[in-house]
Every structure is written in C-alpha cells, then in structure tokens.
Amino acid sequence: MPGAVGFRTYENKNAITDLNIPTSEGGFYAGFNQFVTLGAKILVVLLVIWAAMDPEGAGSLLSSLQSWSFANLGAWYIYVMGFFVVACLFLAIMPGIGNAKLGKADEKPEFSYFSWVSMMFGAGIGIGMMTFATAEPLYHFANNPDTILGQATANSADNVVPSMKWAFFHWGLSAWGCYAIIGVSLAFFSYNRGLPLTIRSALTPLFGRALEGTLGHLVDIAAVLATVLGVAVTVGFGVSQYASGIYEVFGFEWLINADKSPSTAGMLFALMIVMVLSIVSALSGVGKGIKWLSNLNMGLSGALLLFFLIFGATAFALDALFNGMLEYLAFVPQQLFNYWAPGDTDPAKSLYSWQSGWWTVFIWAWWIAFAPFVGLFLARISKGRTVREFILGAMIVPTLVSFIWFAFLGGTAIDLELNGAAAGAISGAGQEAQLFMTLKLMVSESVYPIMTLLVLVLLTTFLVTSADSAILCVNTINSVGVIPNKGKTHIIIWGAMFTAVIAVLMVAGGLGAIKSAMIVAAVPFSVIMALMAASLIKALIRDHLRAKVAKAEATGSSEPTI
C-alpha cells in the first residue's frame, strides 16, 4: 500500500516547500518509490538481456544511435555545457545570491575542507584522470584543431601548449560547472526548501506539484539510467587500465591479448574486484568508507604527483602548465560556445570530425551522464556552505588540480616522446597502458614494480570511490532522498546491476558499446539539467528580491516590488 513522504521546513509564498511523493509503507520496497525503483530496474534488466542475447545487434544499434546523436545533437551539447558554466559564474558572482547559505543560517559544514574537496574530486573526475592523464595530451600532441588549422605542427615543440590547452578545456571549468549546477540545485531545494534530495525537487519552480506524479517519476528514472550508463563508461575505462596494471604487477598472461591490450577476461576479472569492493564501501556509508577512501585517494594522488614533480620533466611540465593555463583562460570565452558544423572539405570536415566524432561532444555527453550522481553526491556533502563557496570550490579547486595533474603526467610523456627517449613506445601503446609505459621509461627495473603497485592501488581507490558513490546516489533517488535502514539490500542489488550492465556491454562491443549506450542516456538528462539550471536561477533571484522587499518594509525605506 503506497504511502507518502512529506518534507516541510518553512512557508515561502509562491514556493513549494513540500512534495508528496508516493513511497511503499511495507514489504521489500518500504521507504522506496516503487515507480522509480522498479521502472529503472526493468529498463536496466531489459538492456542486460538484450545485450546478452544479441551482442552483435546491440553493439551495432548502439553505435548507430551514437552516430545519430553526434550528427544531430552536437551543437546542443556544446551550447548547453557553455550555459552551465555561465549560469554557475552568474550565481557565484551575484552578491545577494552567492552568499546565500545552503541550509540554516547557523549551519556548519559536516566535513572538513580537505575531506570535502577529496570526496568531490574522487567521485567527480578521479579515475578518468588516471586513464587520460597521459593519453589525452599525447593524442592532442599528434592532432587537435590547432594542427588542423595549421596554427601548430603535429608532434612538434610548438604543439605542446595547444595540446595542454585542449586537455585543460575538456577537464576544466566546463566539466565542473556541469557538476556544480546539479549539486547546488539539489542542495538549495533540499536544505533551503525542505524538499527531498532527489532530481525532481530541483524542477519545482517550473512544474510545481506535477512532479509528484508521472512527470517526476520519469525525471528520476532518467537520472538513474544516466547514472548507471555514465558510471559504466568511467568504470569501463578504469577496469581496462586496471587489468593492464594487474598484468604489470603480477604478470598473468591471460589478462592481455597478443597486442598487449587487456583481454575481455582480464577486464571482467578487474570489474569483479572493483564492484565487490564498491558494494562493501557503499554499505559502510558516506561518513566511513567513502570518506576514508577519498582521503586515501588524495594522499596517493599527491604521492604520485610528487614523484612526477621530482623525477619527471619538471621544467618542461611547469612551462606547459603556466603557458597552457594562459592559453586556456584566453581561449575559453571564444571556445565555450563554438560549434564546428559539418563540411565536405577541410578544414571544416576535419574540425567537425574532431569535435563531434570523438572529443568535445563525447566528453560533454560523458560529463552530463555522470552529473546526476556527482551532483547529488556533492549536494549530500555540502550542507552548510554558501552558494559561492560551493560553486567556486567545486569549479576552481578541482580544475587547478586537474591542470597540474595533466601538465606533469602528460607533459612528462610528451617530453619523453619529443626528446626521442620514448621512440614512439608511449604514443604507440594503448591508452590504458600509456601511464605504465611512461613510468617504465622514467625509473629503473627495481623501482618500476613499486610505482606500478602505487598506481594499481590508486586505480582501485578511484574506481571504488566512483562506483560506490554512484550506488548510493541511485538508492537515494529511489528512496526519495533518504535511504531507509533496509536500504543495504538494495545497495547490494544495484551493485550487482551495475556490474551486469558493464559486463554485458563490454562483451557486446567493448568500450565502444558502453560509450554508445551512455551517449544515448545523456540526451534526455541534458534537457533536465538545463531546466534545473533555469529553475534554480529563478528561485534564487526570487528569494533575493523577496528578501530585499522584506528588508525595505522592516526599515521603512522605499524599494521596488517584485
């Protein structure tokens, strides 16, 4: 028999401060919204069955849908990601809005600044940075829009800064603006309006009580599916590198193919290790397993970065970092909304292929698919901070860390290729093995096993942090913002479902099938995100103007009415 969860904290004229969302009162789904929970599970199970029964057909159809999405929605992805950055900066800069507290006026943050940044970094971008730290700068070193336009020479010294600029663009303010707009929306409507910590709550200024029914259920189901497939891509990239790392440490030949790429068996083995650990961590909750792992992530990341600072191409990397940042800052305003339309001749043809065929559009879709769980997780750990502190903390600090990381790891790999020491060994390796190859060329045979073991442990903690946070996010959405005591069983079930989705898509078409499925899921959620941003701006401006009117009435001064 369905019941209802009500949330109310204060009265606010013209603002909804409660949502009556049906939840089950008893049985296995007690405390959960069955429409969302079962609806999402059915769709995930259907995807698993389809991919398992017809792997070739599933891989082919998903690839076709990806191509259609890139061709028809590439411009949308570019423009909406630019909108998220502008919206975040607007909210942070506005004096009366930026200093609004997420929670009560005297609310204190639950976590220290170090733990807050650690958890934010680990959940939002950690494992991707391990996989792409050397791979993306090296790829851009060989080909990017600057080389296509003849403004830099591929694989040459004059292309070092452009290669960093493009890596910074994909992992900088745009990525974190995407996360921040979701996080601050959910935090505001949950902690300030008393609404449940779930995606639909952020749309109440636009759709009101219609969100209590089918519309709200569909919004939350879309968020769950985007989370499942967005995390599938991240974990898919990660277990590929993880399998390579296990091979480098233990030498098990069955983990790799003849061409040294990870075998399907190797990736499935790595996946099982990661997901079992993720379920155990998720069962311990945010304040224990996830917090501890996030702090460990930062410590190990610092150790690896320090190693590259001391033994890597330090001067080369510092030059790439500072000049790359200057180029990036000058470049962002013009590139943020720049879409290269398809053309029949070069350079238009190559620019479109580069932006929409793989890099920017794919990465923007990846951030969007990853955003529901990262945003909800950021909201969960950010109570008591101001809007400005949240946005700037979520955008500036991780962006700077990302830049330093790419400059030193990627810069060292580029320097080894540029000075001839690598002789193509790094650029010729698969992206999952490039970091290990870089380390192999940097250190002696006796030190190499120690460094690969450090990377392997770091991969483990980053993968587990991403996956366990996603499992908790899905259960939070399903349970209307609060996981009940019985939620541990559901954590195990969703952990198993995450594992099944990644495994069958990996068998159906490898990482290509996983990426295609994610891009399809990102389409509807990108629209929801845009509406969430508009909804938040409307609510914050309205609250700010209402506060000014109230102050004017209290002091007897003359102020314009709303």
mmCIF file of N, CA and C in Angstrom, residues 323-390:
data_model
loop_
_atom_site.group_PDB
_atom_site.id
_atom_site.type_symbol
_atom_site.label_atom_id
_atom_site.label_comp_id
_atom_site.label_asym_id
_atom_site.label_seq_id
_atom_site.Cartn_x
_atom_site.Cartn_y
_atom_site.Cartn_z
ATOM 1 N N ASN A 323 51.897 28.216 -19.375
ATOM 2 C CA ASN A 323 51.517 28.710 -20.704
ATOM 3 C C ASN A 323 50.210 28.089 -21.176
ATOM 4 N N GLY A 324 49.993 26.816 -20.805
ATOM 5 C CA GLY A 324 48.729 26.180 -21.141
ATOM 6 C C GLY A 324 47.561 26.836 -20.440
ATOM 7 N N MET A 325 47.752 27.214 -19.168
ATOM 8 C CA MET A 325 46.691 27.898 -18.427
ATOM 9 C C MET A 325 46.383 29.268 -19.019
ATOM 10 N N LEU A 326 47.434 30.011 -19.387
ATOM 11 C CA LEU A 326 47.225 31.324 -20.007
ATOM 12 C C LEU A 326 46.461 31.188 -21.324
ATOM 13 N N GLU A 327 46.861 30.205 -22.132
ATOM 14 C CA GLU A 327 46.158 29.956 -23.394
ATOM 15 C C GLU A 327 44.703 29.564 -23.127
ATOM 16 N N TYR A 328 44.508 28.725 -22.123
ATOM 17 C CA TYR A 328 43.165 28.254 -21.790
ATOM 18 C C TYR A 328 42.264 29.413 -21.376
ATOM 19 N N LEU A 329 42.756 30.272 -20.485
ATOM 20 C CA LEU A 329 41.947 31.381 -19.995
ATOM 21 C C LEU A 329 41.579 32.351 -21.114
ATOM 22 N N ALA A 330 42.504 32.563 -22.047
ATOM 23 C CA ALA A 330 42.206 33.442 -23.179
ATOM 24 C C ALA A 330 41.290 32.769 -24.186
ATOM 25 N N PHE A 331 41.302 31.442 -24.188
ATOM 26 C CA PHE A 331 40.640 30.644 -25.201
ATOM 27 C C PHE A 331 39.196 30.275 -24.833
ATOM 28 N N VAL A 332 38.951 30.102 -23.514
ATOM 29 C CA VAL A 332 37.644 29.631 -23.058
ATOM 30 C C VAL A 332 36.482 30.508 -23.514
ATOM 31 N N PRO A 333 36.554 31.844 -23.367
ATOM 32 C CA PRO A 333 35.390 32.647 -23.765
ATOM 33 C C PRO A 333 34.975 32.450 -25.221
ATOM 34 N N GLN A 334 35.924 32.261 -26.120
ATOM 35 C CA GLN A 334 35.566 32.098 -27.526
ATOM 36 C C GLN A 334 35.204 30.668 -27.875
ATOM 37 N N GLN A 335 35.758 29.690 -27.136
ATOM 38 C CA GLN A 335 35.525 28.295 -27.477
ATOM 39 C C GLN A 335 34.320 27.693 -26.765
ATOM 40 N N LEU A 336 33.875 28.339 -25.681
ATOM 41 C CA LEU A 336 32.817 27.776 -24.856
ATOM 42 C C LEU A 336 31.555 27.466 -25.658
ATOM 43 N N PHE A 337 31.212 28.350 -26.590
ATOM 44 C CA PHE A 337 30.000 28.158 -27.392
ATOM 45 C C PHE A 337 30.324 27.927 -28.874
ATOM 46 N N ASN A 338 31.554 27.526 -29.146
ATOM 47 C CA ASN A 338 31.976 27.359 -30.545
ATOM 48 C C ASN A 338 31.680 25.949 -31.053
ATOM 49 N N TYR A 339 30.797 25.860 -32.044
ATOM 50 C CA TYR A 339 30.454 24.566 -32.656
ATOM 51 C C TYR A 339 30.903 24.571 -34.104
ATOM 52 N N TRP A 340 31.645 23.539 -34.483
ATOM 53 C CA TRP A 340 32.079 23.402 -35.867
ATOM 54 C C TRP A 340 31.082 22.526 -36.620
ATOM 55 N N ALA A 341 30.346 23.135 -37.522
ATOM 56 C CA ALA A 341 29.327 22.416 -38.289
ATOM 57 C C ALA A 341 29.993 21.496 -39.310
ATOM 58 N N PRO A 342 29.293 20.428 -39.728
ATOM 59 C CA PRO A 342 29.880 19.514 -40.715
ATOM 60 C C PRO A 342 30.121 20.209 -42.051
ATOM 61 N N GLY A 343 31.167 19.786 -42.748
ATOM 62 C CA GLY A 343 31.502 20.331 -44.059
ATOM 63 C C GLY A 343 32.051 19.242 -44.955
ATOM 64 N N ASP A 344 32.069 19.488 -46.244
ATOM 65 C CA ASP A 344 32.546 18.489 -47.203
ATOM 66 C C ASP A 344 34.043 18.596 -47.481
ATOM 67 N N THR A 345 34.620 19.732 -47.148
ATOM 68 C CA THR A 345 36.043 19.936 -47.417
ATOM 69 C C THR A 345 36.754 20.385 -46.141
ATOM 70 N N ASP A 346 38.064 20.210 -46.123
ATOM 71 C CA ASP A 346 38.864 20.652 -44.984
ATOM 72 C C ASP A 346 39.101 22.157 -45.047
ATOM 73 N N PRO A 347 39.241 22.834 -43.889
ATOM 74 C CA PRO A 347 39.356 22.233 -42.553
ATOM 75 C C PRO A 347 38.016 21.935 -41.866
ATOM 76 N N ALA A 348 36.891 22.398 -42.455
ATOM 77 C CA ALA A 348 35.594 22.204 -41.796
ATOM 78 C C ALA A 348 35.300 20.737 -41.528
ATOM 79 N N LYS A 349 35.605 19.887 -42.492
ATOM 80 C CA LYS A 349 35.333 18.454 -42.351
ATOM 81 C C LYS A 349 36.120 17.858 -41.193
ATOM 82 N N SER A 350 37.398 18.185 -41.108
ATOM 83 C CA SER A 350 38.249 17.626 -40.050
ATOM 84 C C SER A 350 37.908 18.210 -38.681
ATOM 85 N N LEU A 351 37.569 19.504 -38.645
ATOM 86 C CA LEU A 351 37.197 20.125 -37.376
ATOM 87 C C LEU A 351 35.922 19.504 -36.816
ATOM 88 N N TYR A 352 34.948 19.291 -37.696
ATOM 89 C CA TYR A 352 33.700 18.653 -37.262
ATOM 90 C C TYR A 352 33.969 17.236 -36.771
ATOM 91 N N SER A 353 34.778 16.487 -37.526
ATOM 92 C CA SER A 353 35.089 15.111 -37.149
ATOM 93 C C SER A 353 35.800 15.060 -35.800
ATOM 94 N N TRP A 354 36.709 16.002 -35.571
ATOM 95 C CA TRP A 354 37.445 16.031 -34.313
ATOM 96 C C TRP A 354 36.519 16.369 -33.146
ATOM 97 N N GLN A 355 35.710 17.395 -33.295
ATOM 98 C CA GLN A 355 34.860 17.857 -32.194
ATOM 99 C C GLN A 355 33.676 16.931 -31.941
ATOM 100 N N SER A 356 32.988 16.535 -32.996
ATOM 101 C CA SER A 356 31.751 15.760 -32.844
ATOM 102 C C SER A 356 31.962 14.260 -33.000
ATOM 103 N N GLY A 357 33.034 13.858 -33.643
ATOM 104 C CA GLY A 357 33.251 12.435 -33.850
ATOM 105 C C GLY A 357 33.843 11.725 -32.652
ATOM 106 N N TRP A 358 34.548 12.471 -31.783
ATOM 107 C CA TRP A 358 35.151 11.812 -30.630
ATOM 108 C C TRP A 358 35.308 12.744 -29.441
ATOM 109 N N TRP A 359 36.012 13.846 -29.620
ATOM 110 C CA TRP A 359 36.467 14.547 -28.427
ATOM 111 C C TRP A 359 35.409 15.357 -27.695
ATOM 112 N N THR A 360 35.209 16.607 -28.058
ATOM 113 C CA THR A 360 34.437 17.504 -27.203
ATOM 114 C C THR A 360 33.009 17.026 -26.982
ATOM 115 N N VAL A 361 32.305 16.670 -28.037
ATOM 116 C CA VAL A 361 30.908 16.270 -27.882
ATOM 117 C C VAL A 361 30.793 14.998 -27.035
ATOM 118 N N PHE A 362 31.662 14.030 -27.293
ATOM 119 C CA PHE A 362 31.626 12.809 -26.488
ATOM 120 C C PHE A 362 31.904 13.117 -25.021
ATOM 121 N N ILE A 363 32.922 13.922 -24.739
ATOM 122 C CA ILE A 363 33.280 14.208 -23.351
ATOM 123 C C ILE A 363 32.194 15.016 -22.663
ATOM 124 N N TRP A 364 31.574 15.969 -23.382
ATOM 125 C CA TRP A 364 30.463 16.718 -22.786
ATOM 126 C C TRP A 364 29.303 15.773 -22.440
ATOM 127 N N ALA A 365 29.001 14.826 -23.345
ATOM 128 C CA ALA A 365 27.945 13.843 -23.060
ATOM 129 C C ALA A 365 28.329 12.987 -21.851
ATOM 130 N N TRP A 366 29.596 12.662 -21.726
ATOM 131 C CA TRP A 366 30.080 11.866 -20.593
ATOM 132 C C TRP A 366 29.879 12.626 -19.285
ATOM 133 N N TRP A 367 30.268 13.903 -19.259
ATOM 134 C CA TRP A 367 30.071 14.692 -18.033
ATOM 135 C C TRP A 367 28.584 14.776 -17.682
ATOM 136 N N ILE A 368 27.736 14.967 -18.675
ATOM 137 C CA ILE A 368 26.297 15.086 -18.420
ATOM 138 C C ILE A 368 25.740 13.780 -17.847
ATOM 139 N N ALA A 369 26.128 12.649 -18.421
ATOM 140 C CA ALA A 369 25.661 11.362 -17.912
ATOM 141 C C ALA A 369 26.190 11.098 -16.501
ATOM 142 N N PHE A 370 27.356 11.612 -16.198
ATOM 143 C CA PHE A 370 27.974 11.425 -14.889
ATOM 144 C C PHE A 370 27.421 12.398 -13.846
ATOM 145 N N ALA A 371 26.770 13.478 -14.322
ATOM 146 C CA ALA A 371 26.375 14.582 -13.448
ATOM 147 C C ALA A 371 25.311 14.252 -12.407
ATOM 148 N N PRO A 372 24.291 13.401 -12.695
ATOM 149 C CA PRO A 372 23.281 13.183 -11.668
ATOM 150 C C PRO A 372 23.856 12.635 -10.374
ATOM 151 N N PHE A 373 24.743 11.654 -10.488
ATOM 152 C CA PHE A 373 25.271 11.081 -9.259
ATOM 153 C C PHE A 373 26.316 11.983 -8.618
ATOM 154 N N VAL A 374 27.168 12.631 -9.425
ATOM 155 C CA VAL A 374 28.175 13.515 -8.834
ATOM 156 C C VAL A 374 27.489 14.718 -8.194
ATOM 157 N N GLY A 375 26.514 15.304 -8.903
ATOM 158 C CA GLY A 375 25.799 16.454 -8.361
ATOM 159 C C GLY A 375 25.079 16.125 -7.073
ATOM 160 N N LEU A 376 24.378 14.993 -7.048
ATOM 161 C CA LEU A 376 23.668 14.587 -5.835
ATOM 162 C C LEU A 376 24.656 14.318 -4.704
ATOM 163 N N PHE A 377 25.768 13.683 -5.045
ATOM 164 C CA PHE A 377 26.792 13.401 -4.038
ATOM 165 C C PHE A 377 27.388 14.701 -3.496
ATOM 166 N N LEU A 378 27.656 15.676 -4.381
ATOM 167 C CA LEU A 378 28.183 16.965 -3.920
ATOM 168 C C LEU A 378 27.187 17.667 -3.008
ATOM 169 N N ALA A 379 25.899 17.594 -3.373
ATOM 170 C CA ALA A 379 24.871 18.192 -2.523
ATOM 171 C C ALA A 379 24.843 17.519 -1.153
ATOM 172 N N ARG A 380 24.975 16.200 -1.158
ATOM 173 C CA ARG A 380 24.924 15.435 0.098
ATOM 174 C C ARG A 380 26.037 15.841 1.054
ATOM 175 N N ILE A 381 27.212 16.220 0.540
ATOM 176 C CA ILE A 381 28.362 16.509 1.412
ATOM 177 C C ILE A 381 28.596 18.008 1.607
ATOM 178 N N SER A 382 27.672 18.867 1.115
ATOM 179 C CA SER A 382 27.951 20.310 1.087
ATOM 180 C C SER A 382 26.992 21.146 1.925
ATOM 181 N N LYS A 383 26.216 20.531 2.778
ATOM 182 C CA LYS A 383 25.312 21.284 3.643
ATOM 183 C C LYS A 383 26.107 22.231 4.541
ATOM 184 N N GLY A 384 25.639 23.462 4.646
ATOM 185 C CA GLY A 384 26.301 24.439 5.496
ATOM 186 C C GLY A 384 27.256 25.364 4.771
ATOM 187 N N ARG A 385 27.486 25.137 3.484
ATOM 188 C CA ARG A 385 28.349 26.019 2.706
ATOM 189 C C ARG A 385 27.495 27.028 1.934
ATOM 190 N N THR A 386 28.082 28.144 1.541
ATOM 191 C CA THR A 386 27.331 29.131 0.779
ATOM 192 C C THR A 386 27.301 28.733 -0.698
ATOM 193 N N VAL A 387 26.392 29.357 -1.432
ATOM 194 C CA VAL A 387 26.307 29.102 -2.871
ATOM 195 C C VAL A 387 27.635 29.424 -3.541
ATOM 196 N N ARG A 388 28.229 30.555 -3.162
ATOM 197 C CA ARG A 388 29.507 30.952 -3.771
ATOM 198 C C ARG A 388 30.617 29.971 -3.405
ATOM 199 N N GLU A 389 30.687 29.595 -2.139
ATOM 200 C CA GLU A 389 31.714 28.648 -1.702
ATOM 201 C C GLU A 389 31.550 27.310 -2.408
ATOM 202 N N PHE A 390 30.312 26.873 -2.555
ATOM 203 C CA PHE A 390 30.042 25.606 -3.228
ATOM 204 C C PHE A 390 30.498 25.662 -4.676
#
